[in-house]
mmCIF file of C-alpha atoms in Angstrom:
data_model
loop_
_atom_site.group_PDB
_atom_site.id
_atom_site.type_symbol
_atom_site.label_atom_id
_atom_site.label_comp_id
_atom_site.label_asym_id
_atom_site.label_seq_id
_atom_site.Cartn_x
_atom_site.Cartn_y
_atom_site.Cartn_z
ATOM 1 C CA MET A 21 140.676 89.241 73.384
ATOM 2 C CA LYS A 22 137.234 88.285 74.703
ATOM 3 C CA LEU A 23 134.307 89.090 72.420
ATOM 4 C CA GLY A 24 132.556 90.955 75.239
ATOM 5 C CA LEU A 25 135.582 93.270 75.649
ATOM 6 C CA VAL A 26 135.651 93.880 71.903
ATOM 7 C CA ILE A 27 131.987 94.865 72.015
ATOM 8 C CA LEU A 28 132.623 97.217 74.951
ATOM 9 C CA LEU A 29 135.497 98.889 73.104
ATOM 10 C CA LEU A 30 133.315 99.284 70.022
ATOM 11 C CA THR A 31 130.723 101.144 72.069
ATOM 12 C CA LEU A 32 133.370 103.458 73.558
ATOM 13 C CA LEU A 33 135.156 104.330 70.326
ATOM 14 C CA PRO A 34 134.026 107.364 68.317
ATOM 15 C CA LEU A 35 131.441 106.330 65.761
ATOM 16 C CA PRO A 36 132.405 106.612 62.098
ATOM 17 C CA SER A 37 130.941 109.408 60.084
ATOM 18 C CA VAL A 38 127.656 108.310 58.557
ATOM 19 C CA GLN A 39 126.779 109.534 55.106
ATOM 20 C CA ALA A 40 123.117 108.592 55.377
ATOM 21 C CA THR A 41 120.705 111.137 56.814
ATOM 22 C CA THR A 42 117.660 108.880 56.708
ATOM 23 C CA PRO A 43 117.333 106.551 59.719
ATOM 24 C CA LEU A 44 115.615 103.194 59.244
ATOM 25 C CA ASP A 45 112.913 102.023 61.622
ATOM 26 C CA VAL A 46 113.885 98.394 62.360
ATOM 27 C CA LEU A 47 111.257 96.157 63.967
ATOM 28 C CA HIS A 48 112.497 92.991 65.691
ATOM 29 C CA TRP A 49 112.015 90.882 68.844
ATOM 30 C CA TRP A 50 115.592 90.561 70.125
ATOM 31 C CA THR A 51 115.001 91.844 73.646
ATOM 32 C CA SER A 52 116.645 89.411 76.097
ATOM 33 C CA PRO A 53 120.035 90.562 77.463
ATOM 34 C CA GLY A 54 121.973 88.311 75.088
ATOM 35 C CA GLU A 55 119.787 89.179 72.110
ATOM 36 C CA HIS A 56 120.030 92.893 72.899
ATOM 37 C CA ARG A 57 123.826 92.668 72.892
ATOM 38 C CA ALA A 58 123.747 90.851 69.552
ATOM 39 C CA ALA A 59 121.409 93.454 68.073
ATOM 40 C CA GLU A 60 123.716 96.193 69.352
ATOM 41 C CA VAL A 61 126.709 94.537 67.667
ATOM 42 C CA LEU A 62 124.694 94.454 64.448
ATOM 43 C CA ARG A 63 123.588 98.077 64.791
ATOM 44 C CA GLN A 64 127.134 99.261 65.425
ATOM 45 C CA ASP A 65 128.544 97.249 62.539
ATOM 46 C CA LEU A 66 125.928 98.551 60.106
ATOM 47 C CA LEU A 67 127.169 102.055 60.834
ATOM 48 C CA GLN A 68 130.215 101.033 58.789
ATOM 49 C CA HIS A 69 127.780 100.733 55.868
ATOM 50 C CA SER A 70 126.275 104.171 56.527
ATOM 51 C CA VAL A 71 123.108 102.726 58.037
ATOM 52 C CA ILE A 72 121.365 104.441 60.949
ATOM 53 C CA TRP A 73 119.357 101.810 62.844
ATOM 54 C CA GLN A 74 116.353 103.277 64.672
ATOM 55 C CA ASP A 75 115.478 100.524 67.120
ATOM 56 C CA HIS A 76 111.918 99.213 67.408
ATOM 57 C CA ALA A 77 112.234 96.159 69.642
ATOM 58 C CA VAL A 78 109.045 94.331 70.668
ATOM 59 C CA PRO A 79 109.379 91.888 73.619
ATOM 60 C CA GLY A 80 108.187 88.326 73.117
ATOM 61 C CA GLY A 81 110.484 85.342 72.602
ATOM 62 C CA GLY A 82 108.705 83.739 69.672
ATOM 63 C CA GLY A 83 107.981 86.966 67.798
ATOM 64 C CA ASP A 84 104.174 86.771 68.119
ATOM 65 C CA SER A 85 103.945 90.199 69.751
ATOM 66 C CA ALA A 86 106.206 91.743 67.111
ATOM 67 C CA MET A 87 104.033 90.347 64.318
ATOM 68 C CA ALA A 88 100.912 91.749 66.012
ATOM 69 C CA VAL A 89 102.568 95.172 66.178
ATOM 70 C CA LEU A 90 103.604 94.875 62.540
ATOM 71 C CA LYS A 91 100.059 94.092 61.415
ATOM 72 C CA ALA A 92 98.734 97.057 63.382
ATOM 73 C CA GLN A 93 101.304 99.360 61.770
ATOM 74 C CA VAL A 94 100.482 98.121 58.282
ATOM 75 C CA ILE A 95 96.755 98.600 58.889
ATOM 76 C CA ALA A 96 97.499 102.129 60.093
ATOM 77 C CA GLY A 97 99.497 102.787 56.922
ATOM 78 C CA SER A 98 102.873 103.134 58.658
ATOM 79 C CA PRO A 99 104.862 99.882 58.333
ATOM 80 C CA PRO A 100 108.507 99.902 59.448
ATOM 81 C CA ASP A 101 111.305 100.351 56.956
ATOM 82 C CA VAL A 102 112.870 97.027 57.957
ATOM 83 C CA ALA A 103 111.296 94.097 59.815
ATOM 84 C CA GLN A 104 112.400 90.751 61.161
ATOM 85 C CA ILE A 105 110.013 88.340 59.408
ATOM 86 C CA ILE A 106 110.811 84.646 59.101
ATOM 87 C CA GLY A 107 109.707 81.473 57.338
ATOM 88 C CA PRO A 108 106.536 81.134 55.232
ATOM 89 C CA ASN A 109 105.367 84.448 56.685
ATOM 90 C CA ILE A 110 107.806 86.104 54.256
ATOM 91 C CA GLY A 111 105.821 84.770 51.312
ATOM 92 C CA GLU A 112 102.516 85.892 52.802
ATOM 93 C CA TRP A 113 103.711 89.492 53.119
ATOM 94 C CA ALA A 114 105.297 89.385 49.647
ATOM 95 C CA ASN A 115 102.057 88.051 48.186
ATOM 96 C CA LEU A 116 100.234 91.060 49.641
ATOM 97 C CA GLY A 117 102.607 93.319 47.706
ATOM 98 C CA TYR A 118 104.225 95.062 50.662
ATOM 99 C CA LEU A 119 107.822 93.868 50.344
ATOM 100 C CA GLN A 120 110.605 95.417 48.325
ATOM 101 C CA PRO A 121 112.063 93.011 45.700
ATOM 102 C CA LEU A 122 115.801 92.768 46.276
ATOM 103 C CA ASP A 123 117.238 91.439 43.025
ATOM 104 C CA GLU A 124 118.220 94.944 41.904
ATOM 105 C CA TRP A 125 120.333 95.307 45.069
ATOM 106 C CA THR A 126 122.201 92.005 44.903
ATOM 107 C CA ALA A 127 124.988 92.734 42.421
ATOM 108 C CA ASN A 128 127.701 92.618 45.106
ATOM 109 C CA TRP A 129 126.214 89.779 47.143
ATOM 110 C CA PRO A 130 127.972 86.399 47.448
ATOM 111 C CA ASP A 131 126.860 83.576 45.156
ATOM 112 C CA ASP A 132 127.415 80.767 47.692
ATOM 113 C CA TRP A 133 124.080 80.311 49.458
ATOM 114 C CA HIS A 134 122.662 77.397 51.367
ATOM 115 C CA ARG A 135 119.974 76.024 49.034
ATOM 116 C CA THR A 136 117.427 76.017 51.859
ATOM 117 C CA LEU A 137 117.994 79.705 52.578
ATOM 118 C CA ASP A 138 117.901 80.606 48.911
ATOM 119 C CA GLU A 139 114.444 79.037 48.600
ATOM 120 C CA LEU A 140 113.257 80.556 51.877
ATOM 121 C CA THR A 141 114.095 84.119 50.872
ATOM 122 C CA ARG A 142 112.439 84.051 47.430
ATOM 123 C CA PHE A 143 108.852 84.641 46.330
ATOM 124 C CA ASN A 144 107.872 83.757 42.754
ATOM 125 C CA GLY A 145 111.563 83.427 41.965
ATOM 126 C CA GLU A 146 112.580 86.884 43.204
ATOM 127 C CA ARG A 147 114.505 87.489 46.404
ATOM 128 C CA VAL A 148 112.480 89.394 49.003
ATOM 129 C CA ALA A 149 114.389 88.746 52.263
ATOM 130 C CA VAL A 150 117.948 88.760 53.581
ATOM 131 C CA PRO A 151 119.169 85.984 55.918
ATOM 132 C CA ILE A 152 121.716 86.702 58.607
ATOM 133 C CA SER A 153 121.970 83.550 60.722
ATOM 134 C CA ILE A 154 120.769 79.983 61.281
ATOM 135 C CA HIS A 155 119.552 78.557 64.598
ATOM 136 C CA ARG A 156 119.667 74.929 65.676
ATOM 137 C CA ILE A 157 116.809 74.257 68.077
ATOM 138 C CA ASN A 158 117.278 70.625 69.190
ATOM 139 C CA TRP A 159 119.848 71.404 71.902
ATOM 140 C CA MET A 160 120.146 70.658 75.604
ATOM 141 C CA TRP A 161 122.098 73.244 77.602
ATOM 142 C CA LEU A 162 123.726 71.934 80.752
ATOM 143 C CA ASN A 163 125.585 73.250 83.776
ATOM 144 C CA PRO A 164 128.546 70.828 83.980
ATOM 145 C CA GLN A 165 129.382 71.746 87.574
ATOM 146 C CA VAL A 166 126.007 70.405 88.724
ATOM 147 C CA TYR A 167 126.700 67.012 87.167
ATOM 148 C CA GLN A 168 130.283 66.898 88.421
ATOM 149 C CA GLU A 169 129.394 67.744 92.011
ATOM 150 C CA LEU A 170 126.673 65.094 92.135
ATOM 151 C CA GLY A 171 128.730 62.464 90.345
ATOM 152 C CA LEU A 172 126.242 62.166 87.495
ATOM 153 C CA SER A 173 127.272 61.290 83.969
ATOM 154 C CA LEU A 174 126.086 63.566 81.201
ATOM 155 C CA PRO A 175 122.641 62.472 79.940
ATOM 156 C CA THR A 176 122.355 60.839 76.532
ATOM 157 C CA SER A 177 118.875 59.305 76.743
ATOM 158 C CA TRP A 178 115.428 60.225 78.010
ATOM 159 C CA SER A 179 115.467 57.324 80.464
ATOM 160 C CA GLN A 180 118.725 58.578 81.975
ATOM 161 C CA ILE A 181 117.303 62.094 82.286
ATOM 162 C CA MET A 182 114.294 60.708 84.140
ATOM 163 C CA ARG A 183 116.470 58.527 86.420
ATOM 164 C CA ASP A 184 118.780 61.402 87.386
ATOM 165 C CA ALA A 185 115.868 63.644 88.355
ATOM 166 C CA GLU A 186 115.564 62.258 91.896
ATOM 167 C CA THR A 187 119.246 62.849 92.649
ATOM 168 C CA LEU A 188 119.003 66.398 91.340
ATOM 169 C CA ARG A 189 115.867 67.175 93.336
ATOM 170 C CA ASP A 190 117.407 65.767 96.521
ATOM 171 C CA ALA A 191 120.222 68.279 96.011
ATOM 172 C CA GLY A 192 117.701 71.122 95.624
ATOM 173 C CA ILE A 193 118.252 71.445 91.883
ATOM 174 C CA THR A 194 115.490 71.632 89.271
ATOM 175 C CA PRO A 195 116.210 68.886 86.700
ATOM 176 C CA LEU A 196 114.779 70.807 83.723
ATOM 177 C CA ALA A 197 114.388 74.591 83.540
ATOM 178 C CA HIS A 198 111.467 75.674 81.417
ATOM 179 C CA GLY A 199 109.059 78.516 80.800
ATOM 180 C CA GLY A 200 105.474 77.385 80.333
ATOM 181 C CA GLN A 201 104.616 79.921 77.628
ATOM 182 C CA PRO A 202 102.802 78.505 74.568
ATOM 183 C CA TRP A 203 105.730 78.970 72.164
ATOM 184 C CA GLN A 204 108.152 77.360 74.630
ATOM 185 C CA VAL A 205 105.863 74.346 75.065
ATOM 186 C CA ALA A 206 105.606 74.035 71.276
ATOM 187 C CA THR A 207 109.397 74.260 70.968
ATOM 188 C CA LEU A 208 109.827 71.431 73.447
ATOM 189 C CA PHE A 209 107.190 69.289 71.731
ATOM 190 C CA GLU A 210 108.689 69.636 68.262
ATOM 191 C CA THR A 211 112.102 68.533 69.550
ATOM 192 C CA LEU A 212 110.432 65.485 71.112
ATOM 193 C CA LEU A 213 108.623 64.636 67.877
ATOM 194 C CA LEU A 214 111.937 64.847 66.028
ATOM 195 C CA SER A 215 113.513 62.646 68.695
ATOM 196 C CA VAL A 216 110.935 59.848 68.524
ATOM 197 C CA GLY A 217 110.182 60.049 64.798
ATOM 198 C CA GLY A 218 113.256 61.374 62.984
ATOM 199 C CA PRO A 219 113.365 64.122 60.339
ATOM 200 C CA GLU A 220 111.446 62.286 57.622
ATOM 201 C CA PHE A 221 108.498 61.651 59.900
ATOM 202 C CA TYR A 222 108.773 65.178 61.308
ATOM 203 C CA ARG A 223 108.452 66.622 57.802
ATOM 204 C CA ASP A 224 105.596 64.255 56.933
ATOM 205 C CA TYR A 225 103.789 65.550 60.005
ATOM 206 C CA PHE A 226 104.444 69.299 60.018
ATOM 207 C CA VAL A 227 105.336 70.069 56.388
ATOM 208 C CA TYR A 228 103.471 67.553 54.202
ATOM 209 C CA ARG A 229 100.771 66.731 56.796
ATOM 210 C CA THR A 230 100.080 63.275 55.377
ATOM 211 C CA PRO A 231 97.046 61.402 56.793
ATOM 212 C CA GLU A 232 99.336 58.553 57.857
ATOM 213 C CA ALA A 233 101.623 60.869 59.840
ATOM 214 C CA LEU A 234 98.730 62.713 61.502
ATOM 215 C CA ALA A 235 97.381 59.389 62.798
ATOM 216 C CA ASP A 236 100.764 57.894 63.720
ATOM 217 C CA SER A 237 101.306 56.597 67.259
ATOM 218 C CA ARG A 238 104.654 58.406 67.440
ATOM 219 C CA VAL A 239 102.758 61.658 67.963
ATOM 220 C CA GLU A 240 101.227 60.182 71.106
ATOM 221 C CA GLU A 241 104.661 58.948 72.180
ATOM 222 C CA ALA A 242 105.993 62.512 71.939
ATOM 223 C CA LEU A 243 102.989 63.833 73.887
ATOM 224 C CA HIS A 244 103.553 61.251 76.637
ATOM 225 C CA LEU A 245 107.204 62.291 76.795
ATOM 226 C CA LEU A 246 106.186 65.949 77.023
ATOM 227 C CA ARG A 247 103.996 65.125 80.004
ATOM 228 C CA ASP A 248 106.820 63.094 81.598
ATOM 229 C CA LEU A 249 109.263 65.990 81.215
ATOM 230 C CA LYS A 250 106.784 68.314 82.865
ATOM 231 C CA THR A 251 107.374 66.373 86.095
ATOM 232 C CA LEU A 252 111.017 67.503 85.993
ATOM 233 C CA MET A 253 110.118 71.199 86.037
ATOM 234 C CA ASP A 254 109.534 73.478 89.026
ATOM 235 C CA ASP A 255 106.123 74.778 90.093
ATOM 236 C CA GLU A 256 106.991 78.370 89.138
ATOM 237 C CA MET A 257 107.618 77.699 85.468
ATOM 238 C CA GLN A 258 104.277 78.935 84.081
ATOM 239 C CA ASN A 259 104.767 82.118 82.009
ATOM 240 C CA ARG A 260 108.483 82.243 82.805
ATOM 241 C CA GLU A 261 110.526 83.937 80.071
ATOM 242 C CA TRP A 262 113.029 81.642 78.364
ATOM 243 C CA GLN A 263 115.999 83.743 79.439
ATOM 244 C CA GLU A 264 114.941 83.297 83.077
ATOM 245 C CA ALA A 265 115.101 79.533 82.558
ATOM 246 C CA SER A 266 118.580 80.042 81.097
ATOM 247 C CA ARG A 267 119.559 82.052 84.181
ATOM 248 C CA MET A 268 118.539 79.095 86.370
ATOM 249 C CA VAL A 269 121.038 76.904 84.492
ATOM 250 C CA ILE A 270 123.711 79.603 84.600
ATOM 251 C CA GLU A 271 123.400 79.927 88.389
ATOM 252 C CA GLY A 272 123.149 76.198 89.062
ATOM 253 C CA GLU A 273 119.527 76.334 90.173
ATOM 254 C CA ALA A 274 118.680 73.956 87.312
ATOM 255 C CA ALA A 275 120.653 71.214 85.581
ATOM 256 C CA MET A 276 119.568 71.815 81.997
ATOM 257 C CA GLN A 277 117.328 73.625 79.542
ATOM 258 C CA ILE A 278 116.016 72.320 76.204
ATOM 259 C CA MET A 279 115.915 75.259 73.814
ATOM 260 C CA GLY A 280 117.410 76.711 70.642
ATOM 261 C CA ASP A 281 120.915 78.110 70.436
ATOM 262 C CA TRP A 282 119.796 81.649 71.179
ATOM 263 C CA VAL A 283 120.296 80.399 74.751
ATOM 264 C CA LYS A 284 124.040 80.494 74.078
ATOM 265 C CA GLY A 285 123.783 84.249 73.687
ATOM 266 C CA GLU A 286 122.675 84.453 77.318
ATOM 267 C CA PHE A 287 125.670 82.393 78.448
ATOM 268 C CA VAL A 288 127.983 84.597 76.375
ATOM 269 C CA ALA A 289 126.399 87.690 77.929
ATOM 270 C CA HIS A 290 127.409 86.267 81.329
ATOM 271 C CA SER A 291 131.032 85.816 80.132
ATOM 272 C CA MET A 292 130.715 82.023 80.125
ATOM 273 C CA GLU A 293 132.615 79.761 77.743
ATOM 274 C CA ALA A 294 131.251 76.756 75.862
ATOM 275 C CA GLY A 295 132.774 73.451 76.954
ATOM 276 C CA GLN A 296 133.905 74.896 80.254
ATOM 277 C CA ASP A 297 131.140 76.881 81.965
ATOM 278 C CA PHE A 298 128.272 75.355 79.995
ATOM 279 C CA LEU A 299 127.736 72.415 77.674
ATOM 280 C CA CYS A 300 125.621 71.916 74.577
ATOM 281 C CA MET A 301 124.368 68.440 73.764
ATOM 282 C CA PRO A 302 121.862 67.363 71.112
ATOM 283 C CA VAL A 303 118.468 66.301 72.375
ATOM 284 C CA PRO A 304 118.495 62.480 72.737
ATOM 285 C CA GLY A 305 117.990 60.758 69.411
ATOM 286 C CA THR A 306 118.759 63.853 67.318
ATOM 287 C CA ALA A 307 122.565 64.012 67.090
ATOM 288 C CA GLN A 308 122.474 63.899 63.278
ATOM 289 C CA HIS A 309 119.350 66.035 62.919
ATOM 290 C CA HIS A 310 119.015 69.793 62.542
ATOM 291 C CA LEU A 311 115.763 71.431 63.630
ATOM 292 C CA TYR A 312 116.303 74.894 62.212
ATOM 293 C CA SER A 313 115.051 78.449 62.161
ATOM 294 C CA VAL A 314 116.563 81.301 60.137
ATOM 295 C CA ASP A 315 116.872 84.964 61.123
ATOM 296 C CA THR A 316 115.816 87.112 58.154
ATOM 297 C CA PHE A 317 114.984 90.739 57.409
ATOM 298 C CA VAL A 318 112.546 92.157 54.858
ATOM 299 C CA PHE A 319 112.111 95.706 53.564
ATOM 300 C CA PHE A 320 108.755 97.397 53.155
ATOM 301 C CA GLN A 321 108.334 99.308 49.922
ATOM 302 C CA ARG A 322 109.163 103.001 49.992
ATOM 303 C CA GLU A 323 108.747 105.719 47.360
ATOM 304 C CA ASP A 324 111.511 108.132 48.364
ATOM 305 C CA ASP A 325 114.956 107.443 46.994
ATOM 306 C CA GLU A 326 116.844 108.231 50.232
ATOM 307 C CA THR A 327 115.011 105.575 52.235
ATOM 308 C CA ARG A 328 115.330 103.015 49.448
ATOM 309 C CA ALA A 329 119.065 103.715 49.245
ATOM 310 C CA ALA A 330 119.368 103.264 53.017
ATOM 311 C CA GLN A 331 117.453 99.979 52.792
ATOM 312 C CA ALA A 332 119.819 98.787 50.060
ATOM 313 C CA ARG A 333 122.838 99.603 52.263
ATOM 314 C CA PHE A 334 121.201 97.722 55.145
ATOM 315 C CA ALA A 335 120.646 94.663 52.955
ATOM 316 C CA GLU A 336 124.202 94.696 51.639
ATOM 317 C CA GLY A 337 125.582 95.233 55.142
ATOM 318 C CA ILE A 338 123.694 92.209 56.453
ATOM 319 C CA MET A 339 125.389 90.028 53.843
ATOM 320 C CA ASP A 340 128.865 91.320 54.730
ATOM 321 C CA SER A 341 131.092 88.485 55.947
ATOM 322 C CA ASN A 342 132.359 90.378 59.004
ATOM 323 C CA THR A 343 128.835 91.436 59.959
ATOM 324 C CA GLN A 344 127.554 87.869 59.814
ATOM 325 C CA ARG A 345 130.487 86.562 61.848
ATOM 326 C CA LEU A 346 130.205 89.189 64.578
ATOM 327 C CA PHE A 347 126.462 88.766 64.896
ATOM 328 C CA SER A 348 126.530 84.966 65.068
ATOM 329 C CA LEU A 349 129.353 84.946 67.601
ATOM 330 C CA GLN A 350 127.222 87.085 69.895
ATOM 331 C CA LYS A 351 123.816 85.575 69.075
ATOM 332 C CA GLY A 352 124.858 81.935 69.395
ATOM 333 C CA THR A 353 123.976 81.073 65.789
ATOM 334 C CA ILE A 354 125.933 80.174 62.664
ATOM 335 C CA PRO A 355 126.191 82.638 59.736
ATOM 336 C CA ALA A 356 123.691 82.361 56.916
ATOM 337 C CA ARG A 357 126.424 82.592 54.288
ATOM 338 C CA ALA A 358 127.676 79.164 53.230
ATOM 339 C CA ASP A 359 131.151 80.380 52.234
ATOM 340 C CA LEU A 360 132.306 81.696 55.613
ATOM 341 C CA SER A 361 134.960 80.035 57.721
ATOM 342 C CA LEU A 362 133.912 79.155 61.266
ATOM 343 C CA ALA A 363 137.421 79.555 62.639
ATOM 344 C CA GLY A 364 137.061 81.012 66.125
ATOM 345 C CA PHE A 365 133.545 79.643 66.650
ATOM 346 C CA ASP A 366 132.965 77.224 69.527
ATOM 347 C CA ASP A 367 132.195 73.511 69.251
ATOM 348 C CA CYS A 368 128.431 74.121 69.515
ATOM 349 C CA ALA A 369 128.485 76.288 66.396
ATOM 350 C CA GLN A 370 130.903 73.982 64.561
ATOM 351 C CA THR A 371 128.600 71.039 65.232
ATOM 352 C CA SER A 372 125.522 72.980 64.175
ATOM 353 C CA ALA A 373 127.149 73.962 60.873
ATOM 354 C CA HIS A 374 128.326 70.420 60.126
ATOM 355 C CA VAL A 375 124.962 68.824 60.893
ATOM 356 C CA PHE A 376 123.114 71.497 58.882
ATOM 357 C CA ARG A 377 125.252 70.843 55.800
ATOM 358 C CA GLU A 378 124.913 67.071 56.093
ATOM 359 C CA ALA A 379 121.151 67.189 56.670
ATOM 360 C CA GLU A 380 120.643 69.626 53.810
ATOM 361 C CA ALA A 381 122.659 67.447 51.458
ATOM 362 C CA THR A 382 120.482 64.419 52.251
ATOM 363 C CA GLY A 383 117.166 66.289 52.293
ATOM 364 C CA LEU A 384 116.646 65.677 56.005
ATOM 365 C CA LEU A 385 116.534 69.158 57.505
ATOM 366 C CA ALA A 386 113.631 69.731 59.887
ATOM 367 C CA PRO A 387 112.031 73.220 59.667
ATOM 368 C CA SER A 388 110.794 74.445 63.029
ATOM 369 C CA MET A 389 107.036 74.597 63.496
ATOM 370 C CA ALA A 390 107.345 76.597 66.710
ATOM 371 C CA HIS A 391 109.593 79.168 65.042
ATOM 372 C CA SER A 392 107.624 79.819 61.881
ATOM 373 C CA MET A 393 109.573 77.681 59.414
ATOM 374 C CA ALA A 394 107.060 74.888 58.740
ATOM 375 C CA THR A 395 103.558 76.366 58.866
ATOM 376 C CA THR A 396 101.620 79.595 58.427
ATOM 377 C CA PRO A 397 101.134 81.871 61.451
ATOM 378 C CA GLY A 398 97.456 80.943 61.786
ATOM 379 C CA VAL A 399 98.116 77.205 61.982
ATOM 380 C CA GLU A 400 101.091 77.787 64.249
ATOM 381 C CA SER A 401 98.861 79.729 66.658
ATOM 382 C CA ALA A 402 96.222 76.972 66.662
ATOM 383 C CA LEU A 403 98.832 74.313 67.425
ATOM 384 C CA PHE A 404 100.276 76.458 70.208
ATOM 385 C CA HIS A 405 96.810 76.617 71.772
ATOM 386 C CA VAL A 406 96.253 72.846 71.640
ATOM 387 C CA LEU A 407 99.700 72.019 73.031
ATOM 388 C CA HIS A 408 99.539 74.621 75.774
ATOM 389 C CA ARG A 409 96.129 73.403 76.978
ATOM 390 C CA PHE A 410 97.418 69.824 76.997
ATOM 391 C CA PHE A 411 100.561 70.866 78.868
ATOM 392 C CA ARG A 412 98.658 72.740 81.564
ATOM 393 C CA ASP A 413 95.785 70.291 82.011
ATOM 394 C CA ASP A 414 96.924 66.783 82.928
ATOM 395 C CA ASP A 415 93.354 65.509 82.555
ATOM 396 C CA ILE A 416 93.349 65.964 78.765
ATOM 397 C CA PRO A 417 93.973 62.534 77.192
ATOM 398 C CA VAL A 418 96.939 62.146 74.885
ATOM 399 C CA THR A 419 94.652 60.832 72.158
ATOM 400 C CA THR A 420 92.504 63.961 72.374
ATOM 401 C CA ALA A 421 95.509 66.259 71.900
ATOM 402 C CA ARG A 422 96.748 64.194 68.959
ATOM 403 C CA GLU A 423 93.326 64.311 67.289
ATOM 404 C CA GLN A 424 93.012 68.058 67.812
ATOM 405 C CA MET A 425 96.408 68.724 66.242
ATOM 406 C CA ALA A 426 95.564 66.378 63.377
ATOM 407 C CA ARG A 427 92.408 68.374 62.673
ATOM 408 C CA VAL A 428 94.354 71.636 62.587
ATOM 409 C CA LEU A 429 97.057 70.277 60.265
ATOM 410 C CA GLY A 430 94.568 68.331 58.154
ATOM 411 C CA ALA A 431 92.467 71.434 57.608
ATOM 412 C CA LEU A 432 95.554 73.239 56.335
ATOM 413 C CA ARG A 433 96.340 70.388 53.939
ATOM 414 C CA ASP A 434 92.783 70.298 52.630
ATOM 415 C CA HIS A 435 92.747 74.090 52.213
ATOM 416 C CA GLU A 436 95.866 73.933 50.056
#
C-alpha cells in the first residue's frame, strides 16, 4: 500500500482516546506541502502516546523566522512547550537555563545512538534535546524524463553540467532550479566547498576556522563555481521558495535542483517514486561525503506537573521506532536512531544511511553551516549576508567575498 494512502486512512480513522488534557504548543518551520504532511504524520502518531500537538508552524525554509518568533516569545515570557531547535543553537538555549534536562525521562529510550547525535543533543553532559531524523544535504535531484527525451546522460561532473546547459535551454528547460534566498545560496555554496575541498577541508574552514583554511584558494574556487552555476538558473529565481524550485523539477520545467533531502518529501507528496519519477545523485565530488543536518526538538522548562508529563510523553514518542520510521519515510530523511532497519526505504535513504555511518566512523562527517550545525546563529547570519550579496552582485570580486567570510569566521575563532 502506498504511504500516501496509509496517511489518508490514518486521517479518516477515529482518533484514539487521549489521556492527556494538556495540549503542547509545538513551534517548528515545517510548512511546505511535503513538510506539512510529514508533520501531520508525526502529530497523528504522537496521539498514540497521549500527546496533543497544538501546531505553531512558522514559514521560512531555513528556520530563521521561527527562531525570531521564538526569541520574541521568550522575551515576552511565553516560550512554547516544545520547539524545533537544531545544532549549536541547542547549547546556547541550554546555557541560558531555559531547556528542560531530559535524563530523568530517558529510562525507556534506546541505547544505540549515533555518536554524533549523542554529542549534539547534550549540554554539559546532560541530554537536552531529542533527535528524530538526519538530513543529507549534498544531493542533486533530477527529472529523468528530461534527460531521456533529450538524449543526455546523467551528469556526474560540473563540466558535464555546464556543457549540457545549452541543450537544455534550447529545449526550453531551466538547467538548474534554484531560489535566490540567502539560506538557499548558502546551502549551494557549502555543497560546492565540500565538492572542491572534501570533508577535512570543509571542517577546517567552517568548524575549526584555521587561518590556513580561511586563506585557501579552494574557497575562491567554490565561489567561482557558485557564480558559474548562477548562469544555469532562470531570471525569476530571486526570492523563490525552495519547494517552488522542486515543483519546477517535478513538472519538467527544470532539469535538476541542488538541495537537501527534504526535497524528497515534495516528490513523495506528489505521489512520485524514487528511481522512477525522480532521481537522487550526490553532488559531483561528494559521493562518499555526508553534509548533514539533524532535526531535533527541545522542551522549555515548565513548573506544572501535567505539562511536564506531556512533554515527557512527547520526548518518548519521538524516540519510538515506528514514529521515527513513519516520519522519515514522509520527510525524506533517515531515522535518528542507529538501531532501526531501513527495510522499505528507497535507495536515496539507503545511500544516505550508509554514507553517514562510514563518514562518522572515519571522522569525516561535514556539519552543515547553512543549516545550523557548524556555527552559531550570529555567524551563520553574517555569512548568509556576504554570500547573498556576492550572488546577487556580479561585480563583487571573488577575492573580496573570500576575505569578508574569512573575517567573519576569524572573528568567531578569536572570540572563542
